[in-house]
Amino acid sequence: KKSTFPIGEEELVEKCKEIIRTQFGCKSPGLLADEFLFIFPVVGPLPKHEFIKIFSSFDLESAFTGSANFYNFSVDPMEPNRVWFFSRSILKHTGELVFGPQKVPASGSMIENPPQVLSMSFTKDGL
């Protein structure tokens, strides 16, 4: 069955990658819909303004060097507005990590995360 979603698969995957490149939209909030919700098993749902404030405060780019390694982007055939993808990062803790009131100084430790499956859902406007 052909998708009726107005944004094609290639464009949707590129929109997803752009959101990732901008620290999940924190550096370009216009990429996120006003009704955006961050939903995670242990956090949320967080509305757009709360997500940007909290996620930006971690300053992950300063705390870690390496690659988050996002790969295998695919549009869901049953939800054509959703892009699924994987992440398997290998990072070094090289700067201070701010986690709420807690500040964790650089440890120099290598962190190798197991594979994670993530997804983003988009509105018909591509947000």
mmCIF file with all atom_site columns, C-alpha atoms in Angstrom, residues 21-23 27 58-65 94:
data_model
loop_
_atom_site.group_PDB
_atom_site.id
_atom_site.type_symbol
_atom_site.label_atom_id
_atom_site.label_alt_id
_atom_site.label_comp_id
_atom_site.label_asym_id
_atom_site.label_entity_id
_atom_site.label_seq_id
_atom_site.pdbx_PDB_ins_code
_atom_site.Cartn_x
_atom_site.Cartn_y
_atom_site.Cartn_z
_atom_site.occupancy
_atom_site.B_iso_or_equiv
_atom_site.pdbx_formal_charge
_atom_site.auth_seq_id
_atom_site.auth_comp_id
_atom_site.auth_asym_id
_atom_site.auth_atom_id
_atom_site.pdbx_PDB_model_num
ATOM 1  C CA . ARG A 1 21 ? 22.838 17.335 13.981 1.00 0.00 ? 21 ARG A CA 1
ATOM 2  C CA . THR A 1 22 ? 21.314 20.271 15.879 1.00 0.00 ? 22 THR A CA 1
ATOM 3  C CA . GLN A 1 23 ? 21.486 18.492 19.247 1.00 0.00 ? 23 GLN A CA 1
ATOM 4  C CA . LYS A 1 27 ? 20.207 24.503 18.535 1.00 0.00 ? 27 LYS A CA 1
ATOM 5  C CA . PHE A 1 58 ? 23.702 18.719 29.819 1.00 0.00 ? 58 PHE A CA 1
ATOM 6  C CA . ASP A 1 59 ? 26.138 20.310 27.319 1.00 0.00 ? 59 ASP A CA 1
ATOM 7  C CA . LEU A 1 60 ? 26.982 16.875 25.950 1.00 0.00 ? 60 LEU A CA 1
ATOM 8  C CA . GLU A 1 61 ? 29.222 18.320 23.222 1.00 0.00 ? 61 GLU A CA 1
ATOM 9  C CA . SER A 1 62 ? 31.554 19.724 25.897 1.00 0.00 ? 62 SER A CA 1
ATOM 10 C CA . ALA A 1 63 ? 31.377 16.674 28.156 1.00 0.00 ? 63 ALA A CA 1
ATOM 11 C CA . PHE A 1 64 ? 32.078 13.954 25.581 1.00 0.00 ? 64 PHE A CA 1
ATOM 12 C CA . THR A 1 65 ? 34.223 13.481 22.505 1.00 0.00 ? 65 THR A CA 1
ATOM 13 C CA . THR A 1 94 ? 36.609 14.751 28.444 1.00 0.00 ? 94 THR A CA 1
#
